[in-house]
Amino acid sequence: MSQGSRSSLGPEYFRTVYAVKDDPFMLDSKWYERRKYALTLASLPKPHYRRALEPGCSIGVLTEQLAARCDHVVSTDVVDSALDSARRRVGDTAAVEFARWSLSDDWSTLPAPAEMFDLIVVSEVGYYLDADDLTSAMARAVKHLEVGGTLVAAHWRHEVDDYPIPGDRVHEIIAATPGLALLSRYLDEDVRIEVFVASDGPAVSVASTDGLDVR
């Protein structure tokens, strides 16, 4: 079966992966991952956020770094052992709340579901959904993102046999989501990182937002 014709991956797939290794994606051991996280955080247009959502937090490597930039982070995964590892890494802090949840789940099951987010981080999770499910998930995400809020997406660009869609297709779907405007893009052979703003018009540059003369 070719990539693009598979259905979304369910929780059992990830439970099987984590049953083999505590850190199956080597998030805590590869320079590639540390560099990607640094690029992702550097691309955020605001120095600080009020409430962030991080679906697919895995063992919490990025979670720990997001906590330094946010008043509150809701980090989720579908594997209990991964969530336990993330809790141990982050420690006992009110700034991070963990939940068993995935990007394709009902948003009403999130902690404090009525609250809006001003940052949503879609890092290496989009290609676990098929195109239809990701399209629906992004439409729901926009409804939970404050006007002017940030959605940052970062994905591996090489094909992986298990994944329903490739990373570049993930970003095409996100870019086509009504209510999101592209602010910035980083692209190399391995990773694509894009920042979108919740807006019905074009995104305003960081320099303009900061009061600098960009004429």
Coordinates of C-alpha atoms in Angstrom, one line a residue:
M1 CA 0.0 0.0 0.0
S2 CA 1.5 3.4 -1.0
Q3 CA 1.9 6.3 1.4
G4 CA -1.2 8.4 1.3
S5 CA -3.7 5.5 1.1
R6 CA -3.3 4.4 4.7
S7 CA -5.7 5.3 7.5
S8 CA -4.8 7.3 10.6
L9 CA -2.6 5.4 13.1
G10 CA -4.4 4.5 16.3
P11 CA -3.2 4.4 19.9
E12 CA -2.3 0.7 19.6
Y13 CA 0.4 1.5 17.1
F14 CA 2.1 3.8 19.6
R15 CA 1.7 1.5 22.5
T16 CA 3.6 -1.2 20.5
V17 CA 6.4 1.3 19.7
Y18 CA 6.8 2.4 23.3
A19 CA 6.7 -1.2 24.5
V20 CA 10.1 -1.7 22.7
K21 CA 11.9 1.5 23.9
D22 CA 11.2 4.3 26.4
D23 CA 12.3 6.8 23.8
P24 CA 11.6 5.1 20.4
F25 CA 12.0 8.3 18.4
M26 CA 15.4 9.2 20.0
L27 CA 14.1 12.6 21.0
D28 CA 16.5 12.8 23.9
S29 CA 19.7 11.6 22.2
K30 CA 20.0 13.0 18.7
W31 CA 21.5 16.4 17.8
Y32 CA 19.0 16.6 15.0
E33 CA 16.1 16.7 17.5
R34 CA 17.8 19.3 19.8
R35 CA 18.5 21.5 16.7
K36 CA 14.9 21.1 15.5
Y37 CA 13.5 22.1 18.8
A38 CA 15.8 25.1 18.9
L39 CA 14.6 26.2 15.4
T40 CA 11.0 25.6 16.4
L41 CA 11.2 27.8 19.5
A42 CA 13.3 30.4 17.7
S43 CA 10.6 30.7 15.1
L44 CA 7.8 31.6 17.6
P45 CA 6.8 35.3 16.9
K46 CA 6.0 36.1 20.6
P47 CA 8.4 35.9 23.5
H48 CA 5.8 34.4 25.8
Y49 CA 2.4 32.7 25.6
R50 CA -0.5 32.4 27.9
R51 CA -1.8 28.8 27.2
A52 CA -0.2 26.3 24.8
L53 CA -1.3 22.9 23.5
E54 CA 1.2 20.3 22.6
P55 CA -0.4 17.1 21.1
G56 CA 1.9 14.1 21.0
C57 CA 4.3 15.3 23.7
S58 CA 6.1 11.9 23.9
I59 CA 8.6 11.9 26.7
G60 CA 8.4 15.6 27.2
V61 CA 11.7 17.0 25.7
L62 CA 9.9 19.8 23.9
T63 CA 7.4 20.2 26.7
E64 CA 10.1 21.1 29.1
Q65 CA 11.3 23.9 26.8
L66 CA 7.8 25.2 26.1
A67 CA 7.2 25.5 29.8
A68 CA 9.8 28.2 29.9
R69 CA 7.9 30.3 27.3
C70 CA 4.4 29.7 28.5
D71 CA 2.3 30.4 31.6
H72 CA 0.5 27.0 31.1
V73 CA 1.1 24.1 28.7
V74 CA -1.4 21.3 28.1
S75 CA 0.7 18.4 26.8
T76 CA -0.9 15.2 25.5
D77 CA -0.1 11.7 24.3
V78 CA -2.0 8.4 23.8
V79 CA 0.6 6.3 25.6
D80 CA 0.6 6.2 29.4
S81 CA 4.3 5.3 29.7
A82 CA 5.3 8.3 27.5
L83 CA 3.2 10.6 29.7
D84 CA 4.8 9.2 32.8
S85 CA 8.3 9.8 31.3
A86 CA 7.2 13.4 30.4
R87 CA 5.9 14.0 34.0
R88 CA 9.2 12.8 35.4
R89 CA 11.2 15.0 33.1
V90 CA 9.2 18.2 33.7
G91 CA 8.8 17.6 37.4
D92 CA 6.1 18.9 39.7
T93 CA 5.0 22.2 38.2
A94 CA 1.7 23.9 37.8
A95 CA 2.8 25.2 34.4
V96 CA 2.3 21.9 32.7
E97 CA -0.8 19.7 32.6
F98 CA -0.7 16.3 31.0
A99 CA -3.6 14.4 29.5
R100 CA -4.2 11.3 27.4
W101 CA -5.5 12.7 24.2
S102 CA -4.7 12.9 20.5
L103 CA -5.1 15.5 17.8
S104 CA -7.9 13.5 16.2
D105 CA -9.9 13.2 19.5
D106 CA -12.9 15.3 20.7
W107 CA -11.6 18.6 22.0
S108 CA -14.3 18.6 24.7
T109 CA -12.2 15.9 26.5
L110 CA -9.2 18.2 26.9
P111 CA -8.6 19.8 30.3
A112 CA -10.6 23.0 30.6
P113 CA -12.0 22.6 27.1
A114 CA -13.8 25.9 27.1
E115 CA -10.5 27.8 27.3
M116 CA -8.8 29.0 24.2
F117 CA -5.1 28.6 23.3
D118 CA -2.7 31.3 22.0
L119 CA -0.2 28.6 20.9
I120 CA -0.7 25.2 19.3
V121 CA 2.4 23.1 18.6
V122 CA 2.0 20.5 15.9
S123 CA 5.4 18.9 16.1
E124 CA 5.9 15.5 14.3
V125 CA 2.3 14.4 14.8
G126 CA 0.5 15.5 11.6
Y127 CA 1.6 12.5 9.5
Y128 CA 0.1 10.0 11.9
L129 CA -3.3 11.1 10.5
D130 CA -4.6 10.5 7.1
A131 CA -5.4 13.5 4.9
D132 CA -9.1 13.7 5.8
D133 CA -8.6 13.3 9.5
L134 CA -5.8 15.9 9.5
T135 CA -8.0 18.3 7.6
S136 CA -10.7 17.9 10.2
A137 CA -8.3 18.2 13.1
M138 CA -6.9 21.4 11.8
A139 CA -10.3 22.9 11.3
R140 CA -11.0 22.1 14.9
A141 CA -7.7 23.5 16.0
V142 CA -8.4 26.9 14.5
K143 CA -11.6 27.1 16.4
H144 CA -9.6 26.7 19.6
L145 CA -6.9 29.2 18.7
E146 CA -7.3 32.8 19.7
V147 CA -7.3 35.5 17.0
G148 CA -3.7 36.4 16.5
G149 CA -2.6 33.2 18.1
T150 CA 0.3 31.0 16.8
L151 CA 0.2 27.6 15.3
V152 CA 3.7 26.1 14.6
A153 CA 4.2 22.9 12.7
A154 CA 7.4 20.9 12.4
H155 CA 7.8 17.6 10.5
W156 CA 10.3 15.2 9.1
R157 CA 10.3 15.4 5.3
H158 CA 11.5 11.9 4.4
E159 CA 9.0 9.2 3.7
V160 CA 8.3 6.7 6.4
D161 CA 6.5 3.5 5.4
D162 CA 4.1 3.4 8.4
Y163 CA 2.9 7.0 8.1
P164 CA -0.3 7.7 6.2
I165 CA 1.0 10.9 4.6
P166 CA 4.5 12.6 4.2
G167 CA 5.6 15.7 6.2
D168 CA 5.3 18.1 3.2
R169 CA 1.7 17.0 2.6
V170 CA 1.0 17.7 6.3
H171 CA 2.1 21.3 5.8
E172 CA 0.1 21.7 2.6
I173 CA -3.0 20.7 4.5
I174 CA -2.3 23.0 7.4
A175 CA -1.6 25.9 5.0
A176 CA -4.9 25.3 3.2
T177 CA -6.9 25.5 6.5
P178 CA -9.2 28.5 6.5
G179 CA -8.3 31.0 9.3
L180 CA -4.6 30.5 9.2
A181 CA -2.1 32.8 7.6
L182 CA 1.6 31.8 7.0
L183 CA 4.1 33.9 8.9
S184 CA 7.4 32.2 8.3
R185 CA 9.0 29.0 7.0
Y186 CA 12.2 27.1 7.6
L187 CA 13.1 24.3 5.1
D188 CA 16.0 22.0 4.7
E189 CA 16.4 18.5 3.3
D190 CA 15.2 16.9 6.6
V191 CA 12.7 19.2 8.3
R192 CA 10.0 21.7 7.5
I193 CA 9.0 24.2 10.1
E194 CA 6.2 26.7 9.5
V195 CA 4.5 29.3 11.7
F196 CA 0.9 30.3 11.1
V197 CA -1.2 33.0 12.7
A198 CA -4.9 32.8 13.4
S199 CA -6.1 35.5 11.0
D200 CA -8.4 36.0 8.1
G201 CA -5.9 38.3 6.4
P202 CA -2.2 38.2 5.9
A203 CA 0.1 37.7 8.8
V204 CA 1.9 40.8 10.2
S205 CA 5.7 40.5 10.5
V206 CA 7.4 40.3 13.9
A207 CA 9.2 43.5 13.3
S208 CA 5.9 45.4 12.5
T209 CA 4.3 43.9 15.6
D210 CA 7.3 45.1 17.7
G211 CA 6.8 48.6 16.4
L212 CA 9.8 48.7 14.0
D213 CA 9.6 50.7 10.8
V214 CA 9.5 48.2 8.0
R215 CA 8.9 50.6 5.1

